[in-house]
CSV table of C-alpha atoms in Angstrom, one decimal:
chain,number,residue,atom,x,y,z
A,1,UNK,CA,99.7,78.9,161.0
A,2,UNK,CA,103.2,78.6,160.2
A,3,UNK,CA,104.6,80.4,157.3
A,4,UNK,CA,106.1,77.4,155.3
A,5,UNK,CA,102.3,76.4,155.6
A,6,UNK,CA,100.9,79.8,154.2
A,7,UNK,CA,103.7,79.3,151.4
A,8,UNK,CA,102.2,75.5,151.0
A,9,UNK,CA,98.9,76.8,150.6
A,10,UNK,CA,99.6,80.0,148.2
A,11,UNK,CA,101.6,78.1,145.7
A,12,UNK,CA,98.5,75.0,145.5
A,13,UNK,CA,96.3,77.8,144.7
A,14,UNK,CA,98.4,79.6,142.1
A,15,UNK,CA,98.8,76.2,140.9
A,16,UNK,CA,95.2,74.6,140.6
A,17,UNK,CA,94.5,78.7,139.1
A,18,UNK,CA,96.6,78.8,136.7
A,19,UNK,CA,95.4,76.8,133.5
A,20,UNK,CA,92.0,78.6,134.0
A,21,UNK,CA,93.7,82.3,134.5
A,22,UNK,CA,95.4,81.0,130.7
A,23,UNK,CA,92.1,80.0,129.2
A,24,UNK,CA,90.2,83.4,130.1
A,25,UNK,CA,93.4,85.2,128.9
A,26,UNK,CA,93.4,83.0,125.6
A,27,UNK,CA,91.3,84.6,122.8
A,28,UNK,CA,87.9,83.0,122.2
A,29,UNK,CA,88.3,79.9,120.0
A,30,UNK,CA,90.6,78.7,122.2
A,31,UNK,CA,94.4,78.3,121.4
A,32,UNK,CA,96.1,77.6,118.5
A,33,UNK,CA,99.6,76.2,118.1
A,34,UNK,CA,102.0,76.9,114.5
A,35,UNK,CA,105.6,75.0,113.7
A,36,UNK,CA,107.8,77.6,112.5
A,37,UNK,CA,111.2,76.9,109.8
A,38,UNK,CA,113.0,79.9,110.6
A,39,UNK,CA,116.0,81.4,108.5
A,40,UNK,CA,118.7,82.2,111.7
A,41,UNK,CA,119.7,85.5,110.7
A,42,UNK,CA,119.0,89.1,112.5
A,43,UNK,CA,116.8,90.1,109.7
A,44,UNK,CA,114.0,87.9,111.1
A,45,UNK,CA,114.1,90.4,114.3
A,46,UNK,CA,110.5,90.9,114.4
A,47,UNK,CA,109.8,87.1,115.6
A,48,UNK,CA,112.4,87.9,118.5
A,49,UNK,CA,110.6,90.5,119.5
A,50,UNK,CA,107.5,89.0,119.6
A,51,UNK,CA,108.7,86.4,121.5
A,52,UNK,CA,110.2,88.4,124.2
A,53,UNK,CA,107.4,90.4,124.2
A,54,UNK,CA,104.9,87.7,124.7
A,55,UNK,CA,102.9,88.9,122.1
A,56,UNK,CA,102.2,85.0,120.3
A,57,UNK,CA,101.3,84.1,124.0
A,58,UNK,CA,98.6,87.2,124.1
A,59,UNK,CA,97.5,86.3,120.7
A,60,UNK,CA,96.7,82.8,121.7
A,61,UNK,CA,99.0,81.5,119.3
A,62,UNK,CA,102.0,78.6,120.6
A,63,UNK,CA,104.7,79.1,118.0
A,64,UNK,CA,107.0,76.5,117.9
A,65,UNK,CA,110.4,78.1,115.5
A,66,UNK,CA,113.1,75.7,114.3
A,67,UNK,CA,116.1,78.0,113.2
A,68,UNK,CA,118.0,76.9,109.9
A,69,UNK,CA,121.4,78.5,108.6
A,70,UNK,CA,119.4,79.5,105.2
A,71,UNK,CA,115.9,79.5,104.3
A,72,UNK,CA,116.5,76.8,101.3
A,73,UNK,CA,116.6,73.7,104.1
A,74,UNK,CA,114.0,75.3,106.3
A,75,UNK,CA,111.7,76.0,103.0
A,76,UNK,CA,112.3,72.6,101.8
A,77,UNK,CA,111.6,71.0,105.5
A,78,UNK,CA,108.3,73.1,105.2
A,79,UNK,CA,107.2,71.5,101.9
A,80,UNK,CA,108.2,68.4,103.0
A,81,UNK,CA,105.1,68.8,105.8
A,82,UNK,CA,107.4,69.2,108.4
A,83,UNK,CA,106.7,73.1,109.8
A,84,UNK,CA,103.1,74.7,109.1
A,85,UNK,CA,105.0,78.1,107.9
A,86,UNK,CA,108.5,79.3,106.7
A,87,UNK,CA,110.9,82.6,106.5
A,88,UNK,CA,112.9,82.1,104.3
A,89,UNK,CA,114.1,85.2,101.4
A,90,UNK,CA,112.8,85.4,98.4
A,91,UNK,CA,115.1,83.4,96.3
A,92,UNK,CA,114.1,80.0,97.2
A,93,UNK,CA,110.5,81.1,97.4
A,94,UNK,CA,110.5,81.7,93.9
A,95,UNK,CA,112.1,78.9,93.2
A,96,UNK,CA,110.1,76.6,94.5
A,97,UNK,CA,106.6,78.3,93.0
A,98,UNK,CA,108.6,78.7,89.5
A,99,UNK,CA,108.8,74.8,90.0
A,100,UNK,CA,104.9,74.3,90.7
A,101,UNK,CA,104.9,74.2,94.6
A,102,UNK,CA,101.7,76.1,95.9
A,103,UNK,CA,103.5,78.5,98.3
A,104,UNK,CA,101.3,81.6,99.5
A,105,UNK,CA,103.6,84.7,100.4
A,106,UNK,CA,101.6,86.3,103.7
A,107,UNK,CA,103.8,89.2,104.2
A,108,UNK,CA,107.7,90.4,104.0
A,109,UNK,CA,109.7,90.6,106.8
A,110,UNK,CA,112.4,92.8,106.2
A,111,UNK,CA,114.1,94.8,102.9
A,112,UNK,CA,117.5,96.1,102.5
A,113,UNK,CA,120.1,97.0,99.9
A,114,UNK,CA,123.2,96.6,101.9
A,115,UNK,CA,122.6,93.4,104.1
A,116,UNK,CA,124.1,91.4,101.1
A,117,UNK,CA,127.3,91.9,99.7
A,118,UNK,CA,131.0,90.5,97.7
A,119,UNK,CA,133.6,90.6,99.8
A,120,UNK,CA,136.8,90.6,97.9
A,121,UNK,CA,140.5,90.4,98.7
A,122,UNK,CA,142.3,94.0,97.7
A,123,UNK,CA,145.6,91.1,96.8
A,124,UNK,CA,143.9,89.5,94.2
A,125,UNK,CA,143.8,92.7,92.2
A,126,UNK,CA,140.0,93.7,92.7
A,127,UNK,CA,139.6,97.2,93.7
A,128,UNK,CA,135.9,97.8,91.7
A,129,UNK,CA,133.3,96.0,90.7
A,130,UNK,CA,134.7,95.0,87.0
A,131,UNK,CA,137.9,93.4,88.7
A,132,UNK,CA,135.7,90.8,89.4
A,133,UNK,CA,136.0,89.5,85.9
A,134,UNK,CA,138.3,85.8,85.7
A,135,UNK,CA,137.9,86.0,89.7
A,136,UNK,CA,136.5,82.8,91.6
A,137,UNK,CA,133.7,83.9,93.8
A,138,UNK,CA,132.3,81.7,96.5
A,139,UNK,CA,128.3,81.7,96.8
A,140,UNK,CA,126.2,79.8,98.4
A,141,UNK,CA,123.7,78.0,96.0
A,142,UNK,CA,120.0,78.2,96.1
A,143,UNK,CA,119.4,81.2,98.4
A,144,UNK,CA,119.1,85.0,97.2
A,145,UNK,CA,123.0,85.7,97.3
A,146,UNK,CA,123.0,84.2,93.4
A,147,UNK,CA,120.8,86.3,92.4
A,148,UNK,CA,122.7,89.5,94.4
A,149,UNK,CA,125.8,88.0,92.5
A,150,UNK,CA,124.1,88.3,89.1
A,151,UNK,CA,122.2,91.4,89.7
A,152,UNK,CA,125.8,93.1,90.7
A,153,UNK,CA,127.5,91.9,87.9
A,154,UNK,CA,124.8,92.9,85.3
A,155,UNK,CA,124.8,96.7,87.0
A,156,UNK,CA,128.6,96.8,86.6
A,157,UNK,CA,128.6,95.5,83.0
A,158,UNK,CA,129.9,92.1,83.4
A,159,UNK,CA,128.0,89.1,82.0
A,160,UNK,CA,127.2,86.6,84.8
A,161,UNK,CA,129.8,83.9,82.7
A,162,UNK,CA,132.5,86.0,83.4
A,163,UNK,CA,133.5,85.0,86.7
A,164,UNK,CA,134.2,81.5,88.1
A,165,UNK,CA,131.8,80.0,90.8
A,166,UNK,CA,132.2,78.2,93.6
A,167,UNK,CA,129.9,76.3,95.6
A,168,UNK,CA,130.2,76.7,99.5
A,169,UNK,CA,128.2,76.9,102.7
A,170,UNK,CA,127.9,80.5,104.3
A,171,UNK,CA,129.0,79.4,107.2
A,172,UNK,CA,132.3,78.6,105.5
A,173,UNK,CA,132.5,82.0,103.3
A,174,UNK,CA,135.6,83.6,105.9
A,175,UNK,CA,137.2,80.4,106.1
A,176,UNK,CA,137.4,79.4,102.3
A,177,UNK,CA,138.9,83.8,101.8
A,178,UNK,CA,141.1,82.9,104.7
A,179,UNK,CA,142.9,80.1,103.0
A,180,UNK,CA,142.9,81.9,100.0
A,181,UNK,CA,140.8,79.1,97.8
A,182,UNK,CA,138.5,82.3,96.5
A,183,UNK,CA,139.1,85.6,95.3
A,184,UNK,CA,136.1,86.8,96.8
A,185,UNK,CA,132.8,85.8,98.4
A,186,UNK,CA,128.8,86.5,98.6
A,187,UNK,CA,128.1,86.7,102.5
A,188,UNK,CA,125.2,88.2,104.1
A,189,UNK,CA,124.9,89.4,108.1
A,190,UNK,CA,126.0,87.8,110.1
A,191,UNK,CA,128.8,86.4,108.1
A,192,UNK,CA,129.3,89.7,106.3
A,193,UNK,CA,129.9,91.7,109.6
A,194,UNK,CA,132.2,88.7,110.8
A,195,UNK,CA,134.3,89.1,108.1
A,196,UNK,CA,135.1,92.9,107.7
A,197,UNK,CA,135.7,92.6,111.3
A,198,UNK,CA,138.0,90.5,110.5
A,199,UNK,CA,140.3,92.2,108.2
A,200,UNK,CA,141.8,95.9,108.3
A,201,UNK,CA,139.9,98.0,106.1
A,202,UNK,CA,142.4,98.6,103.7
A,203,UNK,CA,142.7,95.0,102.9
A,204,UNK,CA,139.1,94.3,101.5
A,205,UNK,CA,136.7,95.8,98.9
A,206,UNK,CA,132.4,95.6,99.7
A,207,UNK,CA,130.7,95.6,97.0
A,208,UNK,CA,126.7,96.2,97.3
A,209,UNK,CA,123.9,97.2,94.5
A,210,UNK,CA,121.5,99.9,95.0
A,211,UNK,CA,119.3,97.7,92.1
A,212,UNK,CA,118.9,94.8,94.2
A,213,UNK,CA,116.2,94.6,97.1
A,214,UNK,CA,116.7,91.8,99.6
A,215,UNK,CA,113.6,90.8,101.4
A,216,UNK,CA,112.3,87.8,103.7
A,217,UNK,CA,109.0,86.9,103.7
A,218,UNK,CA,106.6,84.2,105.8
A,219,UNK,CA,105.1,81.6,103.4
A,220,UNK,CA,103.4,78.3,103.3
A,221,UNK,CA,101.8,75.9,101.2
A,222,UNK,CA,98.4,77.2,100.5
A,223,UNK,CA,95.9,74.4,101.8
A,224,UNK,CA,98.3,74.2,105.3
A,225,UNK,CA,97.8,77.9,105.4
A,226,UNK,CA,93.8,77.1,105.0
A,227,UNK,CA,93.8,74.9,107.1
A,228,UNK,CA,95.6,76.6,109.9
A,229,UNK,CA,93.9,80.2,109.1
A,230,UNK,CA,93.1,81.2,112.4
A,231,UNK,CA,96.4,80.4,113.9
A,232,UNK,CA,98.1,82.0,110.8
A,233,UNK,CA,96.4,85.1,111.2
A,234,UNK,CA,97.1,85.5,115.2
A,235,UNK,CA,100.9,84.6,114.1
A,236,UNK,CA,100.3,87.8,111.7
A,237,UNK,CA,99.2,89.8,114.1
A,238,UNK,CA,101.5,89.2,117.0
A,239,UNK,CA,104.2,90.3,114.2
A,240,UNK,CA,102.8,93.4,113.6
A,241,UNK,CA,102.6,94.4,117.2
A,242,UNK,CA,106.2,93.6,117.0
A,243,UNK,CA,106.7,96.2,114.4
A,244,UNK,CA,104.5,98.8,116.1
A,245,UNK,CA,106.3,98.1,119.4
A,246,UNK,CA,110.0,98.7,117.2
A,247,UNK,CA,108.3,101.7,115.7
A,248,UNK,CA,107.3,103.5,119.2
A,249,UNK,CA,110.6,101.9,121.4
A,250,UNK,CA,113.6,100.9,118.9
A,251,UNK,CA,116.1,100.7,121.8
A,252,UNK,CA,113.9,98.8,124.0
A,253,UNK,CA,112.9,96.7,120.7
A,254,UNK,CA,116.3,96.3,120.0
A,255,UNK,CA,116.9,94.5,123.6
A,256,UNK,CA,114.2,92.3,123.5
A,257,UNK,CA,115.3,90.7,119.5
A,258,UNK,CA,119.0,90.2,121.5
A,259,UNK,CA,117.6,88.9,124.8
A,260,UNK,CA,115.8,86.3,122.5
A,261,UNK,CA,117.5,85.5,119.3
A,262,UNK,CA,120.8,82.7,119.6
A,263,UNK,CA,123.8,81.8,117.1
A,264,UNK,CA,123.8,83.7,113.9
A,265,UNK,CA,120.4,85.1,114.5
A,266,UNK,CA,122.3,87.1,117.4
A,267,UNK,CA,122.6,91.0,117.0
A,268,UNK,CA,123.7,92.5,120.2
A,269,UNK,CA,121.6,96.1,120.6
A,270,UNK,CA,123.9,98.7,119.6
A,271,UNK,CA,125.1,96.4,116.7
A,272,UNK,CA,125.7,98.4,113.2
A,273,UNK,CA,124.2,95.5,111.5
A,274,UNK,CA,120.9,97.2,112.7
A,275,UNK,CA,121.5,100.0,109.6
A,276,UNK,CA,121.8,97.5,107.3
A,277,UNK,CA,118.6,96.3,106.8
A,278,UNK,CA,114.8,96.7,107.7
A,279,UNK,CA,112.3,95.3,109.8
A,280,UNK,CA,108.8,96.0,107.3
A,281,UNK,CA,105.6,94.1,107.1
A,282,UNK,CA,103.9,94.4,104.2
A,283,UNK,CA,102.9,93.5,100.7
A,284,UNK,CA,103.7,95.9,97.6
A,285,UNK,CA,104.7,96.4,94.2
A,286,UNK,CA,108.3,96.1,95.5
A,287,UNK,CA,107.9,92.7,96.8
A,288,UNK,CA,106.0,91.6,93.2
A,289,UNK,CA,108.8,93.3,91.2
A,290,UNK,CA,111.2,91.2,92.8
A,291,UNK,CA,109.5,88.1,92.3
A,292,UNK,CA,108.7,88.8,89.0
A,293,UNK,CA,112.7,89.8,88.4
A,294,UNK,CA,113.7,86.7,90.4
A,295,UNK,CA,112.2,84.5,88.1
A,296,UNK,CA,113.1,85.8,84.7
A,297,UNK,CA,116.4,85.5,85.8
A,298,UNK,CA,116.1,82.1,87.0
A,299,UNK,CA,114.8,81.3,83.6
A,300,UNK,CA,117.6,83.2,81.7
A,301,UNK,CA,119.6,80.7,83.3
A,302,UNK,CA,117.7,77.8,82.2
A,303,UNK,CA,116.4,76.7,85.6
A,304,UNK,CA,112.8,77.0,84.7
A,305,UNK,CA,110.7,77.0,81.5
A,306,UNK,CA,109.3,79.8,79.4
A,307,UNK,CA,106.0,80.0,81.5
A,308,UNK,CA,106.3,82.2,84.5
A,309,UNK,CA,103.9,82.0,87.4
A,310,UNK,CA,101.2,84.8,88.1
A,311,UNK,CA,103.3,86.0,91.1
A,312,UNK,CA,99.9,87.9,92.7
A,313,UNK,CA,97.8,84.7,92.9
A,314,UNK,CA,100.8,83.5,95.3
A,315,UNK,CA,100.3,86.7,97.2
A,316,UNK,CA,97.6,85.8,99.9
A,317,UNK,CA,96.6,89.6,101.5
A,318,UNK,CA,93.7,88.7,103.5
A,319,UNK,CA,95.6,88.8,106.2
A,320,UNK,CA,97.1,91.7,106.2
A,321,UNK,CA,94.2,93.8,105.2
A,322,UNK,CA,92.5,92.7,107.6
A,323,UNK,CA,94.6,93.3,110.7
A,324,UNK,CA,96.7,96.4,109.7
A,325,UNK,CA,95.1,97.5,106.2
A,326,UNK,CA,98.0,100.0,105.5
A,327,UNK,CA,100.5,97.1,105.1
A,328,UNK,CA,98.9,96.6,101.9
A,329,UNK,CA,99.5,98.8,99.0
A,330,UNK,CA,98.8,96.1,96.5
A,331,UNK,CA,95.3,95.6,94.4
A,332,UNK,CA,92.7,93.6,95.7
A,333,UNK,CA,93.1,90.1,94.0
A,334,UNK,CA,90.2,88.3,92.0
A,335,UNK,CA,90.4,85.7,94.8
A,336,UNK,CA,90.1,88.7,97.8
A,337,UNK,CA,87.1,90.6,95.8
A,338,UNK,CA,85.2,87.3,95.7
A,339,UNK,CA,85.4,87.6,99.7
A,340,UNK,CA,86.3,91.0,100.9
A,341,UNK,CA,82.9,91.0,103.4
A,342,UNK,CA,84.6,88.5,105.3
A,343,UNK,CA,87.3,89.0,107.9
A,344,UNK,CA,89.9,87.7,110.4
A,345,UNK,CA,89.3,88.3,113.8
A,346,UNK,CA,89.6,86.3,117.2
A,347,UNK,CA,86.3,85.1,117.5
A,348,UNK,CA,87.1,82.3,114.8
A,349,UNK,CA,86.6,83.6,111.2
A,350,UNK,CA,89.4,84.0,108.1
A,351,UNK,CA,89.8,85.3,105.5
């Protein structure tokens, strides 16, 4: 037998045995499929990882991301019914619940203090903080860099009137301090690592606020979530093999999130970005804090009414608890202690 034959035969075989080599390596229930909105950042590393990891794939999960430049348009996409879940940061999430959308928060994805800052120009006279008072500061509205904005202000004793907005896109921050048409701007990495790059030193002033927690989280609307439980839950878990994997092989980890991650999301391995956030499951009084400071200042400002939402009942730790209890330092909720003999596993059942 010739060996173009032998090659003829292998690949037929390798061919007619590969869908049943996936369904034994699928766990039982068969497979489960998930439409991601993703925030394109490097913050949302863990995803990358998993991908390149082929941990969804061993969880018998298909996930299906769609990268946004912020989390507001791929939050509002995912209430629209467009994606099953969203990453989006916490500003927008709070938002939207403040406003009476049933969003469930299933974990955070990453915390930092310094992967948010203002960027001003040393020319327009700001050398501190309080030189930001009469400047025009470009933000981008509806994501977390408003509240970073106000949250810096208030620590430096400024009152959030005293400086003059302006509306842009993030992707447009260096461009709009380029021509000059703001004193400073709100920029977040990527765009805040583009920028000092792109200037000598001397020539700009960072300005970041040890009071202010920046975290991403994966949400969804509660009865999609429900509905998609199992699939949610293998999502979960592929994540926090991610995270493990990160915690036992950063360098390696580090590779993989470049290898998969494209356009903003992009960090290259040995980036500094890396130490400015990071990459944390979880659900704790940190995260709750921060909603519940998120949303006092969003009604300060008159953008929601005097009636705040019971952040915990939007925190769904079933999940968690189940697959990597540690991750959880939070109390049982009314909901969870109603159900806590049942659990998430591969065999079928949720939470």
């Amino acid at each position: 037998m010739s060996k173009l034959w032998v090659a003829v035969i292998v690949g037929v075989i390798v061919a007619l045995a590969l869908p049943f080599w996936i369904y034994l390596s699928s766990p039982k229930g068969g497979r489960e499929s998930l439409l991601v909105a993703r925030v394109a950042l490097p913050v949302v590393a863990l995803t990358h990882i998993a991908q390149d990891k082929g941990y969804f794939f061993d969880e018998g999960v298909d996930v299906t991301f769609a990268d946004f430049t912020t989390g507001r348009e791929g939050l509002d996409a995912t209430c629209a019914g467009e994606y099953d879940l969203a990453i989006a940061f916490t500003t927008p999430v709070v938002h939207d619940i403040v406003m009476g959308k049933d969003l469930v928060i299933l974990t955070g994805l990453h915390q930092s203090p310094r992967n948010t800052a203002v960027v001003a120009l040393v020319g327009r006279s700001i050398n501190e903080p309080k030189d930001l008072a009469g400047k025009t500061i470009g933000v981008t509205t509806g994501t977390s860099g408003e509240f970073f904005l106000d949250v810096l202000l208030t620590d430096n004793g400024l009152d959030s009137n005293s400086i003059v907005r302006q509306p842009l896109g993030i992707a447009d921050a260096e461009r709009h301090l380029k021509e000059g048409a703001v004193d400073a701007v709100v920029a977040w990495n990527p765009y805040l690592h583009r920028i000092r790059n792109e200037w000598p030193e001397h020539e700009l002033r960072v300005f970041t606020s040890q009071v202010y927690v920046e975290m991403s989280m994966v949400v969804g609307l509660r009865k999609t979530v429900e509905d998609k439980s199992e699939a949610v839950a293998r999502f979960l878990r592929a994540l926090t093999r991610a995270q493990e994997y990160f915690a036992g092989y950063a360098a390696d980890a580090r590779l993989a999130a470049s290898r998969q991650a494209k356009g903003a999301a992009h960090i290259e391995p040995d980036s500094p970005m890396w130490e400015d956030f990071t990459v944390s499951l979880g659900l704790n009084h940190v995260m709750l804090l921060t909603l519940d400071q998120e949303a006092d200042w969003m009604r300060s400002r008159g953008l929601s009414g005097d009636t705040l939402p019971d952040f915990r009942h939007q925190i769904v730790d079933s999940y968690l608890r189940t697959i990597l209890p540690d991750l959880v330092t939070l109390p049982l909720s009314d909901e969870r202690r109603t159900r806590n003999s049942r659990s998430v596993h591969s065999g079928g059942r949720t939470p």
